[in-house]
Amino acid sequence: QVQLVESGGGLVQPGGSLRLSCAASGFTFGDYDMGWYRQAPGKERELVARFTRFSLIDYRNSVKGRFTISRDNAKNTGYLQMNSLNPEDTAVYYCNAQLGAIQYWGKGTLVTVSP
């Protein structure tokens, strides 16, 4: 059974940090591109960061220098380190694995940045 399970979300004050994890099972995680997406209330889901199976990394401009994406294929796990969080980062964060037309999604973890 294919699963992506996110964890690590929560409530944090502005300027704080969180580390999200994405545990994959049921498929060969290292063969897939991995991405972190987020969806804020009333907004569309957007790509936050991507770490391809060829080790190419990119970030959306608003998180560059603050967020770091990583993956450990031996552990079938991806990560998103988020620093200097601000209220605009508040959203449900989703893990994604993609190989061509095949896509898997986790159920998301809520990140709330508030004083």
PDB file of C-alpha atoms in Angstrom:
ATOM      1  CA  GLN A   1       0.000   0.000   0.000  1.00  0.00           C
ATOM      2  CA  VAL A   2       1.429   3.329  -1.084  1.00  0.00           C
ATOM      3  CA  GLN A   3       1.601   5.939   1.645  1.00  0.00           C
ATOM      4  CA  LEU A   4       3.119   9.333   2.275  1.00  0.00           C
ATOM      5  CA  VAL A   5       2.758  10.481   5.852  1.00  0.00           C
ATOM      6  CA  GLU A   6       3.717  13.992   6.896  1.00  0.00           C
ATOM      7  CA  SER A   7       4.579  14.982  10.442  1.00  0.00           C
ATOM      8  CA  GLY A   8       6.142  17.864  12.325  1.00  0.00           C
ATOM      9  CA  GLY A   9       3.572  20.578  11.839  1.00  0.00           C
ATOM     10  CA  GLY A  10       2.227  22.691  14.653  1.00  0.00           C
ATOM     11  CA  LEU A  11       1.921  26.161  16.103  1.00  0.00           C
ATOM     12  CA  VAL A  12       5.019  28.336  16.103  1.00  0.00           C
ATOM     13  CA  GLN A  13       5.692  31.998  16.760  1.00  0.00           C
ATOM     14  CA  PRO A  14       6.951  34.311  14.022  1.00  0.00           C
ATOM     15  CA  GLY A  15      10.683  33.855  13.607  1.00  0.00           C
ATOM     16  CA  GLY A  16      10.512  30.278  14.800  1.00  0.00           C
ATOM     17  CA  SER A  17      11.413  27.010  13.116  1.00  0.00           C
ATOM     18  CA  LEU A  18       9.827  23.693  12.307  1.00  0.00           C
ATOM     19  CA  ARG A  19      11.053  20.556  10.612  1.00  0.00           C
ATOM     20  CA  LEU A  20       8.569  18.581   8.579  1.00  0.00           C
ATOM     21  CA  SER A  21       9.074  14.931   7.728  1.00  0.00           C
ATOM     22  CA  CYS A  22       7.527  12.802   5.009  1.00  0.00           C
ATOM     23  CA  ALA A  23       7.666   9.036   5.482  1.00  0.00           C
ATOM     24  CA  ALA A  24       7.132   7.034   2.298  1.00  0.00           C
ATOM     25  CA  SER A  25       6.145   3.399   1.999  1.00  0.00           C
ATOM     26  CA  GLY A  26       4.866   1.016  -0.633  1.00  0.00           C
ATOM     27  CA  PHE A  27       7.095   2.265  -3.448  1.00  0.00           C
ATOM     28  CA  THR A  28      10.752   2.978  -4.162  1.00  0.00           C
ATOM     29  CA  PHE A  29      11.002   6.501  -2.837  1.00  0.00           C
ATOM     30  CA  GLY A  30      14.426   7.171  -4.355  1.00  0.00           C
ATOM     31  CA  ASP A  31      13.078   6.646  -7.877  1.00  0.00           C
ATOM     32  CA  TYR A  32      10.680   9.574  -7.525  1.00  0.00           C
ATOM     33  CA  ASP A  33      10.935  13.326  -7.503  1.00  0.00           C
ATOM     34  CA  MET A  34       9.866  14.680  -4.139  1.00  0.00           C
ATOM     35  CA  GLY A  35       8.129  17.944  -3.485  1.00  0.00           C
ATOM     36  CA  TRP A  36       6.618  19.913  -0.638  1.00  0.00           C
ATOM     37  CA  TYR A  37       3.485  21.884  -1.409  1.00  0.00           C
ATOM     38  CA  ARG A  38       1.290  24.055   0.749  1.00  0.00           C
ATOM     39  CA  GLN A  39      -2.231  25.350   0.688  1.00  0.00           C
ATOM     40  CA  ALA A  40      -3.353  28.308   2.736  1.00  0.00           C
ATOM     41  CA  PRO A  41      -7.038  28.928   3.480  1.00  0.00           C
ATOM     42  CA  GLY A  42      -8.798  30.271   0.413  1.00  0.00           C
ATOM     43  CA  LYS A  43      -5.745  29.850  -1.794  1.00  0.00           C
ATOM     44  CA  GLU A  44      -4.556  27.329  -4.344  1.00  0.00           C
ATOM     45  CA  ARG A  45      -1.996  24.701  -3.548  1.00  0.00           C
ATOM     46  CA  GLU A  46       1.500  25.888  -4.420  1.00  0.00           C
ATOM     47  CA  LEU A  47       4.887  24.284  -4.777  1.00  0.00           C
ATOM     48  CA  VAL A  48       7.247  25.200  -1.950  1.00  0.00           C
ATOM     49  CA  ALA A  49      10.326  23.155  -2.773  1.00  0.00           C
ATOM     50  CA  ARG A  50      11.343  20.236  -4.928  1.00  0.00           C
ATOM     51  CA  PHE A  51      14.149  17.685  -4.732  1.00  0.00           C
ATOM     52  CA  THR A  52      14.284  15.584  -7.867  1.00  0.00           C
ATOM     53  CA  ARG A  53      15.548  12.022  -8.136  1.00  0.00           C
ATOM     54  CA  PHE A  54      18.564  13.524  -9.922  1.00  0.00           C
ATOM     55  CA  SER A  55      19.295  15.677  -6.868  1.00  0.00           C
ATOM     56  CA  LEU A  56      18.167  18.925  -8.444  1.00  0.00           C
ATOM     57  CA  ILE A  57      16.647  21.331  -5.927  1.00  0.00           C
ATOM     58  CA  ASP A  58      14.546  24.405  -6.350  1.00  0.00           C
ATOM     59  CA  TYR A  59      12.443  26.647  -4.124  1.00  0.00           C
ATOM     60  CA  ARG A  60       9.707  29.173  -4.569  1.00  0.00           C
ATOM     61  CA  ASN A  61      11.150  32.667  -4.201  1.00  0.00           C
ATOM     62  CA  SER A  62       9.354  33.496  -0.958  1.00  0.00           C
ATOM     63  CA  VAL A  63      11.063  30.684   0.961  1.00  0.00           C
ATOM     64  CA  LYS A  64      14.568  30.863  -0.506  1.00  0.00           C
ATOM     65  CA  GLY A  65      17.151  31.270   2.224  1.00  0.00           C
ATOM     66  CA  ARG A  66      14.674  30.219   4.916  1.00  0.00           C
ATOM     67  CA  PHE A  67      13.590  26.690   3.956  1.00  0.00           C
ATOM     68  CA  THR A  68      15.762  23.679   3.175  1.00  0.00           C
ATOM     69  CA  ILE A  69      14.517  20.528   1.490  1.00  0.00           C
ATOM     70  CA  SER A  70      16.351  17.253   1.926  1.00  0.00           C
ATOM     71  CA  ARG A  71      15.773  13.547   1.544  1.00  0.00           C
ATOM     72  CA  ASP A  72      17.201  10.296   2.836  1.00  0.00           C
ATOM     73  CA  ASN A  73      16.374   7.623   0.299  1.00  0.00           C
ATOM     74  CA  ALA A  74      17.766   4.880   2.537  1.00  0.00           C
ATOM     75  CA  LYS A  75      15.149   5.832   5.120  1.00  0.00           C
ATOM     76  CA  ASN A  76      12.429   6.546   2.545  1.00  0.00           C
ATOM     77  CA  THR A  77      11.972   9.935   4.138  1.00  0.00           C
ATOM     78  CA  GLY A  78      11.931  13.530   2.990  1.00  0.00           C
ATOM     79  CA  TYR A  79      12.304  16.654   5.082  1.00  0.00           C
ATOM     80  CA  LEU A  80      11.579  20.338   4.996  1.00  0.00           C
ATOM     81  CA  GLN A  81      13.456  22.509   7.469  1.00  0.00           C
ATOM     82  CA  MET A  82      11.653  25.809   7.872  1.00  0.00           C
ATOM     83  CA  ASN A  83      13.346  28.742   9.581  1.00  0.00           C
ATOM     84  CA  SER A  84      12.378  32.367  10.112  1.00  0.00           C
ATOM     85  CA  LEU A  85       8.734  31.480   9.751  1.00  0.00           C
ATOM     86  CA  ASN A  86       6.219  34.250   9.273  1.00  0.00           C
ATOM     87  CA  PRO A  87       2.412  34.312   9.297  1.00  0.00           C
ATOM     88  CA  GLU A  88       2.330  34.089   5.499  1.00  0.00           C
ATOM     89  CA  ASP A  89       3.781  30.576   5.827  1.00  0.00           C
ATOM     90  CA  THR A  90       0.639  29.386   7.595  1.00  0.00           C
ATOM     91  CA  ALA A  91      -0.835  26.546   5.543  1.00  0.00           C
ATOM     92  CA  VAL A  92      -1.347  22.834   5.294  1.00  0.00           C
ATOM     93  CA  TYR A  93       1.883  21.359   3.975  1.00  0.00           C
ATOM     94  CA  TYR A  94       1.731  18.327   1.695  1.00  0.00           C
ATOM     95  CA  CYS A  95       4.387  15.894   0.603  1.00  0.00           C
ATOM     96  CA  ASN A  96       4.350  14.766  -3.020  1.00  0.00           C
ATOM     97  CA  ALA A  97       6.191  12.033  -4.898  1.00  0.00           C
ATOM     98  CA  GLN A  98       6.081  12.013  -8.683  1.00  0.00           C
ATOM     99  CA  LEU A  99       7.424   9.897 -11.509  1.00  0.00           C
ATOM    100  CA  GLY A 100       6.033  10.910 -14.859  1.00  0.00           C
ATOM    101  CA  ALA A 101       2.259  10.629 -14.683  1.00  0.00           C
ATOM    102  CA  ILE A 102       2.363   8.783 -11.365  1.00  0.00           C
ATOM    103  CA  GLN A 103       1.776  11.009  -8.369  1.00  0.00           C
ATOM    104  CA  TYR A 104       1.325  10.295  -4.699  1.00  0.00           C
ATOM    105  CA  TRP A 105       0.192  12.742  -2.034  1.00  0.00           C
ATOM    106  CA  GLY A 106       0.174  12.745   1.708  1.00  0.00           C
ATOM    107  CA  LYS A 107      -2.765  14.022   3.745  1.00  0.00           C
ATOM    108  CA  GLY A 108      -0.891  17.068   4.944  1.00  0.00           C
ATOM    109  CA  THR A 109       0.288  18.607   8.175  1.00  0.00           C
ATOM    110  CA  LEU A 110      -0.877  21.988   9.434  1.00  0.00           C
ATOM    111  CA  VAL A 111       1.645  24.723  10.115  1.00  0.00           C
ATOM    112  CA  THR A 112       0.355  27.782  11.945  1.00  0.00           C
ATOM    113  CA  VAL A 113       2.597  30.783  12.474  1.00  0.00           C
ATOM    114  CA  SER A 114       1.080  33.141  15.015  1.00  0.00           C
ATOM    115  CA  PRO A 115       2.184  35.237  18.013  1.00  0.00           C
TER     116      PRO A 115
END
